[in-house]
PDB file of C-alpha atoms in Angstrom:
ATOM      1  CA  MET A   1     227.358-176.153 -91.772  1.00  0.00           C
ATOM      2  CA  THR A   2     226.366-179.744 -91.135  1.00  0.00           C
ATOM      3  CA  VAL A   3     227.622-181.090 -87.598  1.00  0.00           C
ATOM      4  CA  SER A   4     227.913-184.776 -86.206  1.00  0.00           C
ATOM      5  CA  VAL A   5     228.839-185.548 -82.621  1.00  0.00           C
ATOM      6  CA  ILE A   6     230.593-188.784 -82.632  1.00  0.00           C
ATOM      7  CA  GLY A   7     229.370-190.164 -79.067  1.00  0.00           C
ATOM      8  CA  ALA A   8     226.162-190.481 -77.002  1.00  0.00           C
ATOM      9  CA  GLY A   9     227.569-189.831 -73.968  1.00  0.00           C
ATOM     10  CA  ALA A  10     225.977-187.513 -71.529  1.00  0.00           C
ATOM     11  CA  PHE A  11     228.698-184.727 -72.580  1.00  0.00           C
ATOM     12  CA  GLY A  12     228.292-185.346 -76.872  1.00  0.00           C
ATOM     13  CA  THR A  13     224.192-185.726 -76.121  1.00  0.00           C
ATOM     14  CA  ALA A  14     224.079-182.131 -74.888  1.00  0.00           C
ATOM     15  CA  LEU A  15     226.661-180.550 -77.400  1.00  0.00           C
ATOM     16  CA  ALA A  16     224.427-182.097 -79.784  1.00  0.00           C
ATOM     17  CA  GLN A  17     221.655-180.997 -78.387  1.00  0.00           C
ATOM     18  CA  SER A  18     222.357-177.451 -77.991  1.00  0.00           C
ATOM     19  CA  HIS A  19     223.201-177.295 -81.751  1.00  0.00           C
ATOM     20  CA  ALA A  20     219.585-178.708 -82.833  1.00  0.00           C
ATOM     21  CA  ALA A  21     217.785-176.834 -80.782  1.00  0.00           C
ATOM     22  CA  ASP A  22     219.178-173.934 -82.329  1.00  0.00           C
ATOM     23  CA  GLY A  23     217.494-175.730 -85.811  1.00  0.00           C
ATOM     24  CA  ARG A  24     221.082-177.140 -87.090  1.00  0.00           C
ATOM     25  CA  ASP A  25     220.879-180.486 -88.880  1.00  0.00           C
ATOM     26  CA  VAL A  26     222.969-182.639 -85.889  1.00  0.00           C
ATOM     27  CA  THR A  27     223.473-186.807 -86.596  1.00  0.00           C
ATOM     28  CA  ILE A  28     224.521-188.303 -83.324  1.00  0.00           C
ATOM     29  CA  TRP A  29     226.376-191.449 -83.642  1.00  0.00           C
ATOM     30  CA  ALA A  30     225.791-194.193 -80.487  1.00  0.00           C
ATOM     31  CA  ARG A  31     227.550-197.617 -80.664  1.00  0.00           C
ATOM     32  CA  SER A  32     223.982-199.456 -79.222  1.00  0.00           C
ATOM     33  CA  GLU A  33     220.962-199.588 -80.913  1.00  0.00           C
ATOM     34  CA  ASP A  34     218.842-198.972 -78.055  1.00  0.00           C
ATOM     35  CA  THR A  35     220.182-195.341 -77.638  1.00  0.00           C
ATOM     36  CA  VAL A  36     219.903-194.803 -81.363  1.00  0.00           C
ATOM     37  CA  LEU A  37     215.608-196.008 -80.990  1.00  0.00           C
ATOM     38  CA  ALA A  38     215.720-194.196 -78.144  1.00  0.00           C
ATOM     39  CA  ILE A  39     217.034-191.201 -79.184  1.00  0.00           C
ATOM     40  CA  ASN A  40     214.551-190.991 -82.376  1.00  0.00           C
ATOM     41  CA  SER A  41     211.723-192.407 -80.839  1.00  0.00           C
ATOM     42  CA  LEU A  42     211.524-191.342 -77.784  1.00  0.00           C
ATOM     43  CA  HIS A  43     213.496-188.208 -77.984  1.00  0.00           C
ATOM     44  CA  GLU A  44     215.580-188.947 -74.744  1.00  0.00           C
ATOM     45  CA  ASN A  45     219.087-190.596 -74.359  1.00  0.00           C
ATOM     46  CA  THR A  46     217.284-193.232 -71.751  1.00  0.00           C
ATOM     47  CA  SER A  47     220.675-194.369 -70.403  1.00  0.00           C
ATOM     48  CA  ARG A  48     223.197-191.259 -70.287  1.00  0.00           C
ATOM     49  CA  LEU A  49     220.874-188.327 -69.994  1.00  0.00           C
ATOM     50  CA  ALA A  50     217.268-189.404 -68.311  1.00  0.00           C
ATOM     51  CA  GLY A  51     214.937-187.036 -68.346  1.00  0.00           C
ATOM     52  CA  VAL A  52     216.087-184.703 -70.579  1.00  0.00           C
ATOM     53  CA  ARG A  53     213.551-183.646 -73.346  1.00  0.00           C
ATOM     54  CA  LEU A  54     215.785-183.627 -76.557  1.00  0.00           C
ATOM     55  CA  SER A  55     214.679-181.915 -79.937  1.00  0.00           C
ATOM     56  CA  PRO A  56     213.003-183.665 -82.590  1.00  0.00           C
ATOM     57  CA  ALA A  57     215.908-182.144 -84.980  1.00  0.00           C
ATOM     58  CA  LEU A  58     218.599-184.176 -83.185  1.00  0.00           C
ATOM     59  CA  ARG A  59     219.266-187.652 -85.194  1.00  0.00           C
ATOM     60  CA  ALA A  60     221.194-190.769 -84.145  1.00  0.00           C
ATOM     61  CA  THR A  61     222.829-193.344 -86.678  1.00  0.00           C
ATOM     62  CA  SER A  62     224.960-196.275 -85.640  1.00  0.00           C
ATOM     63  CA  SER A  63     226.100-196.200 -88.814  1.00  0.00           C
ATOM     64  CA  LEU A  64     229.706-194.056 -88.714  1.00  0.00           C
ATOM     65  CA  ARG A  65     229.914-193.742 -92.520  1.00  0.00           C
ATOM     66  CA  GLU A  66     226.682-191.950 -92.368  1.00  0.00           C
ATOM     67  CA  ALA A  67     227.644-189.986 -89.366  1.00  0.00           C
ATOM     68  CA  THR A  68     231.100-188.369 -90.718  1.00  0.00           C
ATOM     69  CA  GLN A  69     229.598-187.524 -93.634  1.00  0.00           C
ATOM     70  CA  ALA A  70     229.098-184.120 -91.557  1.00  0.00           C
ATOM     71  CA  ASP A  71     232.112-182.043 -92.349  1.00  0.00           C
ATOM     72  CA  LYS A  72     232.733-180.935 -88.549  1.00  0.00           C
ATOM     73  CA  ILE A  73     232.540-183.630 -86.255  1.00  0.00           C
ATOM     74  CA  LEU A  74     232.648-183.617 -82.576  1.00  0.00           C
ATOM     75  CA  MET A  75     234.381-186.530 -81.110  1.00  0.00           C
ATOM     76  CA  CYS A  76     233.387-186.917 -77.847  1.00  0.00           C
ATOM     77  CA  LEU A  77     234.337-190.206 -76.900  1.00  0.00           C
ATOM     78  CA  PRO A  78     236.079-191.710 -73.307  1.00  0.00           C
ATOM     79  CA  MET A  79     239.516-190.419 -73.987  1.00  0.00           C
ATOM     80  CA  GLN A  80     241.343-193.966 -73.179  1.00  0.00           C
ATOM     81  CA  LYS A  81     238.917-195.011 -76.308  1.00  0.00           C
ATOM     82  CA  LEU A  82     240.023-191.499 -78.913  1.00  0.00           C
ATOM     83  CA  GLY A  83     243.321-193.210 -80.243  1.00  0.00           C
ATOM     84  CA  GLN A  84     241.456-196.761 -81.217  1.00  0.00           C
ATOM     85  CA  PHE A  85     238.979-195.179 -82.417  1.00  0.00           C
ATOM     86  CA  LEU A  86     240.734-192.575 -84.632  1.00  0.00           C
ATOM     87  CA  ARG A  87     243.497-195.376 -86.071  1.00  0.00           C
ATOM     88  CA  GLU A  88     240.733-197.872 -87.129  1.00  0.00           C
ATOM     89  CA  ASN A  89     238.721-194.868 -88.649  1.00  0.00           C
ATOM     90  CA  LYS A  90     240.723-192.712 -90.267  1.00  0.00           C
ATOM     91  CA  ILE A  91     240.047-193.750 -93.362  1.00  0.00           C
ATOM     92  CA  LEU A  92     236.143-191.751 -92.694  1.00  0.00           C
ATOM     93  CA  LEU A  93     237.699-188.740 -91.137  1.00  0.00           C
ATOM     94  CA  GLN A  94     240.427-187.626 -93.428  1.00  0.00           C
ATOM     95  CA  GLY A  95     239.980-184.000 -94.829  1.00  0.00           C
ATOM     96  CA  LYS A  96     237.263-183.278 -92.031  1.00  0.00           C
ATOM     97  CA  THR A  97     237.619-180.576 -88.919  1.00  0.00           C
ATOM     98  CA  LEU A  98     237.643-182.886 -86.071  1.00  0.00           C
ATOM     99  CA  ILE A  99     237.108-181.001 -82.525  1.00  0.00           C
ATOM    100  CA  GLY A 100     237.935-182.911 -79.738  1.00  0.00           C
ATOM    101  CA  CYS A 101     236.034-182.838 -76.534  1.00  0.00           C
ATOM    102  CA  CYS A 102     237.580-185.734 -74.502  1.00  0.00           C
ATOM    103  CA  LYS A 103     239.621-184.471 -71.451  1.00  0.00           C
ATOM    104  CA  GLY A 104     242.365-186.808 -70.104  1.00  0.00           C
ATOM    105  CA  ILE A 105     245.501-187.888 -71.513  1.00  0.00           C
ATOM    106  CA  GLU A 106     245.815-191.051 -73.316  1.00  0.00           C
ATOM    107  CA  LEU A 107     247.550-194.170 -70.402  1.00  0.00           C
ATOM    108  CA  GLU A 108     248.887-196.246 -73.273  1.00  0.00           C
ATOM    109  CA  SER A 109     251.017-193.337 -75.150  1.00  0.00           C
ATOM    110  CA  LEU A 110     250.945-190.468 -72.686  1.00  0.00           C
ATOM    111  CA  SER A 111     249.316-188.091 -75.413  1.00  0.00           C
ATOM    112  CA  GLY A 112     247.177-185.385 -75.025  1.00  0.00           C
ATOM    113  CA  THR A 113     243.835-185.216 -77.725  1.00  0.00           C
ATOM    114  CA  SER A 114     245.892-182.674 -80.444  1.00  0.00           C
ATOM    115  CA  ALA A 115     248.747-185.167 -80.332  1.00  0.00           C
ATOM    116  CA  LEU A 116     246.049-188.005 -81.152  1.00  0.00           C
ATOM    117  CA  LEU A 117     244.605-186.098 -83.834  1.00  0.00           C
ATOM    118  CA  GLN A 118     247.552-185.100 -85.655  1.00  0.00           C
ATOM    119  CA  LYS A 119     248.953-188.581 -85.517  1.00  0.00           C
ATOM    120  CA  PHE A 120     245.824-190.197 -86.720  1.00  0.00           C
ATOM    121  CA  ALA A 121     244.397-187.974 -88.502  1.00  0.00           C
ATOM    122  CA  PRO A 122     247.146-185.764 -89.993  1.00  0.00           C
ATOM    123  CA  ASP A 123     245.024-184.457 -92.916  1.00  0.00           C
ATOM    124  CA  SER A 124     242.138-182.977 -90.666  1.00  0.00           C
ATOM    125  CA  VAL A 125     241.638-179.893 -88.851  1.00  0.00           C
ATOM    126  CA  PRO A 126     242.022-180.353 -85.757  1.00  0.00           C
ATOM    127  CA  ALA A 127     240.264-178.164 -82.748  1.00  0.00           C
ATOM    128  CA  ILE A 128     239.824-178.571 -79.118  1.00  0.00           C
ATOM    129  CA  LEU A 129     236.176-177.702 -77.326  1.00  0.00           C
ATOM    130  CA  THR A 130     236.861-177.610 -73.458  1.00  0.00           C
ATOM    131  CA  GLY A 131     236.047-175.629 -70.350  1.00  0.00           C
ATOM    132  CA  PRO A 132     232.708-175.761 -67.940  1.00  0.00           C
ATOM    133  CA  GLY A 133     230.194-177.077 -68.739  1.00  0.00           C
ATOM    134  CA  PHE A 134     227.832-180.330 -66.952  1.00  0.00           C
ATOM    135  CA  ALA A 135     225.842-182.247 -70.033  1.00  0.00           C
ATOM    136  CA  ARG A 136     222.601-181.627 -68.128  1.00  0.00           C
ATOM    137  CA  ASP A 137     223.120-177.854 -67.891  1.00  0.00           C
ATOM    138  CA  ILE A 138     223.841-177.268 -71.536  1.00  0.00           C
ATOM    139  CA  ALA A 139     221.095-179.989 -72.914  1.00  0.00           C
ATOM    140  CA  GLY A 140     218.670-178.561 -69.903  1.00  0.00           C
ATOM    141  CA  GLY A 141     219.467-174.874 -71.992  1.00  0.00           C
ATOM    142  CA  LEU A 142     221.285-173.215 -69.179  1.00  0.00           C
ATOM    143  CA  PRO A 143     224.258-171.180 -70.293  1.00  0.00           C
ATOM    144  CA  THR A 144     227.850-171.727 -70.150  1.00  0.00           C
ATOM    145  CA  ALA A 145     230.996-170.286 -71.612  1.00  0.00           C
ATOM    146  CA  MET A 146     233.871-172.651 -72.979  1.00  0.00           C
ATOM    147  CA  THR A 147     236.867-172.850 -75.134  1.00  0.00           C
ATOM    148  CA  LEU A 148     237.934-173.602 -78.155  1.00  0.00           C
ATOM    149  CA  ALA A 149     241.248-173.748 -79.223  1.00  0.00           C
ATOM    150  CA  CYS A 150     242.826-174.209 -82.771  1.00  0.00           C
ATOM    151  CA  ALA A 151     245.743-172.908 -84.097  1.00  0.00           C
ATOM    152  CA  ASP A 152     244.302-173.302 -88.124  1.00  0.00           C
ATOM    153  CA  LYS A 153     243.588-169.952 -90.272  1.00  0.00           C
ATOM    154  CA  THR A 154     239.974-170.536 -90.319  1.00  0.00           C
ATOM    155  CA  ALA A 155     239.431-170.705 -86.379  1.00  0.00           C
ATOM    156  CA  PRO A 156     237.126-167.730 -86.277  1.00  0.00           C
ATOM    157  CA  VAL A 157     234.614-169.200 -88.343  1.00  0.00           C
ATOM    158  CA  LEU A 158     234.558-172.319 -86.432  1.00  0.00           C
ATOM    159  CA  GLN A 159     234.434-170.517 -83.455  1.00  0.00           C
ATOM    160  CA  GLN A 160     231.212-168.964 -84.795  1.00  0.00           C
ATOM    161  CA  GLU A 161     229.931-172.009 -86.179  1.00  0.00           C
ATOM    162  CA  LEU A 162     229.791-173.856 -83.191  1.00  0.00           C
ATOM    163  CA  SER A 163     229.062-171.473 -80.519  1.00  0.00           C
ATOM    164  CA  THR A 164     225.111-171.811 -80.057  1.00  0.00           C
ATOM    165  CA  SER A 165     222.515-170.277 -77.989  1.00  0.00           C
ATOM    166  CA  VAL A 166     223.590-171.900 -74.633  1.00  0.00           C
ATOM    167  CA  VAL A 167     227.033-172.606 -75.311  1.00  0.00           C
ATOM    168  CA  ARG A 168     229.141-168.818 -75.838  1.00  0.00           C
ATOM    169  CA  LEU A 169     233.108-169.876 -77.100  1.00  0.00           C
ATOM    170  CA  TYR A 170     236.123-168.071 -76.096  1.00  0.00           C
ATOM    171  CA  LEU A 171     239.028-168.515 -79.006  1.00  0.00           C
ATOM    172  CA  THR A 172     242.980-169.576 -78.804  1.00  0.00           C
ATOM    173  CA  ASP A 173     245.465-170.970 -80.675  1.00  0.00           C
ATOM    174  CA  ASP A 174     247.053-172.782 -77.413  1.00  0.00           C
ATOM    175  CA  MET A 175     245.756-176.432 -78.114  1.00  0.00           C
ATOM    176  CA  VAL A 176     248.138-177.864 -75.613  1.00  0.00           C
ATOM    177  CA  GLY A 177     247.338-175.552 -72.695  1.00  0.00           C
ATOM    178  CA  ALA A 178     243.743-176.124 -73.242  1.00  0.00           C
ATOM    179  CA  GLU A 179     243.852-179.671 -73.279  1.00  0.00           C
ATOM    180  CA  LEU A 180     245.733-180.079 -70.171  1.00  0.00           C
ATOM    181  CA  GLY A 181     243.289-177.524 -67.963  1.00  0.00           C
ATOM    182  CA  GLY A 182     239.969-180.160 -69.425  1.00  0.00           C
ATOM    183  CA  ALA A 183     242.830-182.945 -68.540  1.00  0.00           C
ATOM    184  CA  LEU A 184     244.155-181.972 -65.085  1.00  0.00           C
ATOM    185  CA  LYS A 185     241.551-180.444 -63.510  1.00  0.00           C
ATOM    186  CA  ASN A 186     240.118-184.342 -63.298  1.00  0.00           C
ATOM    187  CA  VAL A 187     242.782-185.065 -60.796  1.00  0.00           C
ATOM    188  CA  VAL A 188     242.344-182.509 -58.867  1.00  0.00           C
ATOM    189  CA  ALA A 189     239.135-182.932 -58.364  1.00  0.00           C
ATOM    190  CA  ILE A 190     239.543-186.368 -57.377  1.00  0.00           C
ATOM    191  CA  ALA A 191     241.586-184.755 -54.719  1.00  0.00           C
ATOM    192  CA  CYS A 192     239.064-182.602 -53.626  1.00  0.00           C
ATOM    193  CA  GLY A 193     236.268-185.063 -53.532  1.00  0.00           C
ATOM    194  CA  ALA A 194     238.003-187.209 -51.367  1.00  0.00           C
ATOM    195  CA  VAL A 195     238.697-184.086 -48.830  1.00  0.00           C
ATOM    196  CA  ILE A 196     235.304-183.261 -48.875  1.00  0.00           C
ATOM    197  CA  GLY A 197     234.211-187.165 -48.549  1.00  0.00           C
ATOM    198  CA  ALA A 198     236.796-187.255 -45.548  1.00  0.00           C
ATOM    199  CA  GLY A 199     235.430-184.625 -43.695  1.00  0.00           C
ATOM    200  CA  LEU A 200     238.757-182.968 -44.075  1.00  0.00           C
ATOM    201  CA  GLY A 201     236.516-179.224 -44.430  1.00  0.00           C
ATOM    202  CA  GLU A 202     236.083-176.405 -47.122  1.00  0.00           C
ATOM    203  CA  SER A 203     239.475-174.875 -46.025  1.00  0.00           C
ATOM    204  CA  ALA A 204     241.281-177.953 -47.165  1.00  0.00           C
ATOM    205  CA  ARG A 205     239.278-178.138 -50.385  1.00  0.00           C
ATOM    206  CA  ALA A 206     240.722-174.635 -50.932  1.00  0.00           C
ATOM    207  CA  ALA A 207     244.562-175.367 -50.298  1.00  0.00           C
ATOM    208  CA  ILE A 208     244.020-178.400 -52.703  1.00  0.00           C
ATOM    209  CA  MET A 209     242.308-176.419 -55.569  1.00  0.00           C
ATOM    210  CA  THR A 210     244.876-173.337 -55.246  1.00  0.00           C
ATOM    211  CA  ARG A 211     248.247-176.450 -55.153  1.00  0.00           C
ATOM    212  CA  GLY A 212     246.335-178.281 -57.734  1.00  0.00           C
ATOM    213  CA  PHE A 213     246.033-175.051 -59.680  1.00  0.00           C
ATOM    214  CA  SER A 214     249.605-174.224 -59.288  1.00  0.00           C
ATOM    215  CA  GLU A 215     250.808-178.065 -60.698  1.00  0.00           C
ATOM    216  CA  MET A 216     248.308-177.696 -63.569  1.00  0.00           C
ATOM    217  CA  GLN A 217     250.430-174.371 -64.828  1.00  0.00           C
ATOM    218  CA  ARG A 218     254.067-176.034 -64.273  1.00  0.00           C
ATOM    219  CA  LEU A 219     253.152-178.928 -66.575  1.00  0.00           C
ATOM    220  CA  ALA A 220     251.607-176.631 -69.022  1.00  0.00           C
ATOM    221  CA  VAL A 221     254.757-174.645 -68.966  1.00  0.00           C
ATOM    222  CA  HIS A 222     256.962-178.046 -69.649  1.00  0.00           C
ATOM    223  CA  LEU A 223     255.447-179.178 -72.222  1.00  0.00           C
ATOM    224  CA  GLY A 224     255.424-175.563 -73.974  1.00  0.00           C
ATOM    225  CA  ALA A 225     251.922-174.228 -73.271  1.00  0.00           C
ATOM    226  CA  ASN A 226     251.356-171.032 -72.105  1.00  0.00           C
ATOM    227  CA  PRO A 227     250.529-170.837 -68.623  1.00  0.00           C
ATOM    228  CA  GLU A 228     247.761-167.715 -68.631  1.00  0.00           C
ATOM    229  CA  THR A 229     246.069-170.004 -71.076  1.00  0.00           C
ATOM    230  CA  LEU A 230     245.136-172.199 -67.676  1.00  0.00           C
ATOM    231  CA  THR A 231     243.937-168.779 -65.765  1.00  0.00           C
ATOM    232  CA  GLY A 232     240.708-169.139 -68.553  1.00  0.00           C
ATOM    233  CA  LEU A 233     237.600-171.276 -69.441  1.00  0.00           C
ATOM    234  CA  SER A 234     239.822-174.308 -69.717  1.00  0.00           C
ATOM    235  CA  GLY A 235     241.576-174.132 -66.772  1.00  0.00           C
ATOM    236  CA  PHE A 236     240.646-172.443 -63.569  1.00  0.00           C
ATOM    237  CA  GLY A 237     236.820-171.943 -65.150  1.00  0.00           C
ATOM    238  CA  ASP A 238     236.882-175.933 -65.432  1.00  0.00           C
ATOM    239  CA  LEU A 239     238.455-176.565 -62.304  1.00  0.00           C
ATOM    240  CA  THR A 240     236.053-174.167 -60.399  1.00  0.00           C
ATOM    241  CA  LEU A 241     232.966-176.060 -61.365  1.00  0.00           C
ATOM    242  CA  THR A 242     234.646-179.537 -60.980  1.00  0.00           C
ATOM    243  CA  CYS A 243     235.986-179.785 -57.659  1.00  0.00           C
ATOM    244  CA  SER A 244     232.681-177.987 -56.098  1.00  0.00           C
ATOM    245  CA  SER A 245     229.785-180.250 -57.096  1.00  0.00           C
ATOM    246  CA  ASP A 246     228.734-184.230 -57.345  1.00  0.00           C
ATOM    247  CA  GLN A 247     227.409-183.558 -60.528  1.00  0.00           C
ATOM    248  CA  SER A 248     231.100-184.164 -61.901  1.00  0.00           C
ATOM    249  CA  ARG A 249     232.050-187.753 -61.975  1.00  0.00           C
ATOM    250  CA  ASN A 250     235.480-186.981 -61.214  1.00  0.00           C
ATOM    251  CA  TYR A 251     234.661-185.042 -57.442  1.00  0.00           C
ATOM    252  CA  LYS A 252     232.112-188.171 -56.909  1.00  0.00           C
ATOM    253  CA  TYR A 253     234.493-190.569 -57.568  1.00  0.00           C
ATOM    254  CA  GLY A 254     236.780-189.108 -55.003  1.00  0.00           C
ATOM    255  CA  PHE A 255     234.156-188.354 -52.729  1.00  0.00           C
ATOM    256  CA  ASP A 256     233.400-192.016 -52.229  1.00  0.00           C
ATOM    257  CA  VAL A 257     236.973-192.342 -51.572  1.00  0.00           C
ATOM    258  CA  GLY A 258     237.142-190.051 -49.137  1.00  0.00           C
ATOM    259  CA  ALA A 259     233.825-191.712 -47.727  1.00  0.00           C
ATOM    260  CA  GLY A 260     235.536-195.354 -47.308  1.00  0.00           C
ATOM    261  CA  LYS A 261     232.753-196.066 -50.318  1.00  0.00           C
ATOM    262  CA  THR A 262     233.095-198.120 -53.462  1.00  0.00           C
ATOM    263  CA  PRO A 263     233.083-195.692 -56.702  1.00  0.00           C
ATOM    264  CA  ASP A 264     230.723-197.185 -59.056  1.00  0.00           C
ATOM    265  CA  PRO A 265     232.631-198.890 -61.570  1.00  0.00           C
ATOM    266  CA  LYS A 266     230.293-198.417 -64.515  1.00  0.00           C
ATOM    267  CA  ILE A 267     231.040-194.449 -64.684  1.00  0.00           C
ATOM    268  CA  THR A 268     233.559-193.524 -66.378  1.00  0.00           C
ATOM    269  CA  THR A 269     235.924-191.537 -64.422  1.00  0.00           C
ATOM    270  CA  GLU A 270     238.242-189.763 -67.185  1.00  0.00           C
ATOM    271  CA  GLY A 271     240.947-188.431 -63.626  1.00  0.00           C
ATOM    272  CA  VAL A 272     241.865-191.809 -63.058  1.00  0.00           C
ATOM    273  CA  ALA A 273     243.795-192.948 -65.833  1.00  0.00           C
ATOM    274  CA  THR A 274     245.258-188.927 -66.208  1.00  0.00           C
ATOM    275  CA  ALA A 275     246.473-189.167 -63.353  1.00  0.00           C
ATOM    276  CA  ARG A 276     248.380-191.955 -63.863  1.00  0.00           C
ATOM    277  CA  ALA A 277     249.226-191.016 -66.985  1.00  0.00           C
ATOM    278  CA  VAL A 278     250.258-187.453 -65.937  1.00  0.00           C
ATOM    279  CA  ALA A 279     252.268-189.237 -63.353  1.00  0.00           C
ATOM    280  CA  HIS A 280     254.259-191.470 -65.406  1.00  0.00           C
ATOM    281  CA  LEU A 281     255.198-188.022 -67.651  1.00  0.00           C
ATOM    282  CA  ALA A 282     255.938-185.726 -64.696  1.00  0.00           C
ATOM    283  CA  LYS A 283     258.776-188.456 -63.031  1.00  0.00           C
ATOM    284  CA  ASN A 284     259.789-188.804 -66.840  1.00  0.00           C
ATOM    285  CA  ALA A 285     260.806-185.314 -67.307  1.00  0.00           C
ATOM    286  CA  GLY A 286     261.329-184.510 -63.942  1.00  0.00           C
ATOM    287  CA  VAL A 287     258.435-182.396 -63.005  1.00  0.00           C
ATOM    288  CA  ASP A 288     257.112-182.033 -59.627  1.00  0.00           C
ATOM    289  CA  LEU A 289     253.712-182.955 -58.866  1.00  0.00           C
ATOM    290  CA  PRO A 290     252.939-184.228 -55.520  1.00  0.00           C
ATOM    291  CA  LEU A 291     249.099-183.906 -55.473  1.00  0.00           C
ATOM    292  CA  THR A 292     248.983-185.759 -59.007  1.00  0.00           C
ATOM    293  CA  GLN A 293     251.047-188.255 -57.656  1.00  0.00           C
ATOM    294  CA  THR A 294     249.409-188.886 -54.577  1.00  0.00           C
ATOM    295  CA  VAL A 295     246.201-189.522 -56.584  1.00  0.00           C
ATOM    296  CA  ALA A 296     247.178-191.597 -58.701  1.00  0.00           C
ATOM    297  CA  ALA A 297     248.892-193.635 -55.738  1.00  0.00           C
ATOM    298  CA  LEU A 298     245.445-193.640 -54.258  1.00  0.00           C
ATOM    299  CA  THR A 299     243.068-194.640 -56.813  1.00  0.00           C
ATOM    300  CA  LEU A 300     245.807-197.860 -57.444  1.00  0.00           C
ATOM    301  CA  GLY A 301     245.250-199.075 -53.900  1.00  0.00           C
ATOM    302  CA  GLU A 302     249.412-197.584 -53.239  1.00  0.00           C
ATOM    303  CA  ILE A 303     248.429-195.948 -50.152  1.00  0.00           C
ATOM    304  CA  THR A 304     245.626-195.000 -47.871  1.00  0.00           C
ATOM    305  CA  LEU A 305     243.477-191.750 -47.413  1.00  0.00           C
ATOM    306  CA  ALA A 306     245.537-191.041 -44.124  1.00  0.00           C
ATOM    307  CA  GLU A 307     249.156-192.182 -45.915  1.00  0.00           C
ATOM    308  CA  ALA A 308     247.963-189.642 -48.784  1.00  0.00           C
ATOM    309  CA  ALA A 309     247.001-186.906 -46.385  1.00  0.00           C
ATOM    310  CA  GLU A 310     250.264-187.458 -44.297  1.00  0.00           C
ATOM    311  CA  GLY A 311     252.529-187.115 -47.284  1.00  0.00           C
ATOM    312  CA  LEU A 312     251.151-183.846 -48.742  1.00  0.00           C
ATOM    313  CA  LEU A 313     251.149-182.477 -45.020  1.00  0.00           C
ATOM    314  CA  SER A 314     254.670-183.500 -44.308  1.00  0.00           C
ATOM    315  CA  ARG A 315     256.214-182.243 -47.634  1.00  0.00           C
ATOM    316  CA  PRO A 316     259.246-179.042 -47.031  1.00  0.00           C
ATOM    317  CA  LEU A 317     257.615-175.875 -46.271  1.00  0.00           C
ATOM    318  CA  ARG A 318     259.062-173.486 -48.996  1.00  0.00           C
ATOM    319  CA  LYS A 319     257.883-170.496 -50.660  1.00  0.00           C
ATOM    320  CA  GLU A 320     254.587-170.134 -52.717  1.00  0.00           C
TER     321      GLU A 320
END
């Protein structure tokens, strides 16, 4: 088996490293020639994963034609750029097994990763790789377990091929449920970060996580997913990790907002666009997602943090 990773961000680099460390042939594609040079000559992604030593077996390229020669391709692009990439390169991706590693909902189409793969690469085998795993942990050889979602008959083989010595994959055929868990936990993480940044306490964070998880399951049911999928690694597992560590870009974004700081605009925070996309989706569908709608309004500057807290606390009391 040959593996390519499209996208040399921190997570893409970490996944590529986990395969290369097991002695597999891995190619990672990067737009930047500087990143390609750093990975190939210094064995380090100095711009996205500085200080992490990469295997000499990991080879970087800026040639998409070269990178797409592999039969298994991990799509590690930012969610808001995935659709455009698939549209522009669909010829190169024909007949491949494409594993979406993005976590979010596209703002333009209100679509998740699996829908974009099926739309722009209909003759490919689509899959979703998601769950709790910080890039530095994975690249540093620390263990984790994640979810591989694939409805194709080849899924068990793919599970074996993509598991590594540090990434244990659990299989599901519920692609929508798995991708929703990865997308929506980022929204909840922003809210949790804001709560802690504002000094509202651990109890408030626990409440936000719990009610946020309820929203995740509610939307999953509406979109035809199995809500139990979200009790696994792709939902509850990823939610727990992302809402409790400043390694999470979404949590850090929320923390900065809560502390009255300006979040770093150079850092991709998938939960911002996802909150806005899901708020539109929920409004159109008549699904009540108050936490998500509050995060969307907060990130757009439509409400202050004080107004956000007041709005959530003043909602009518009801059964859990």
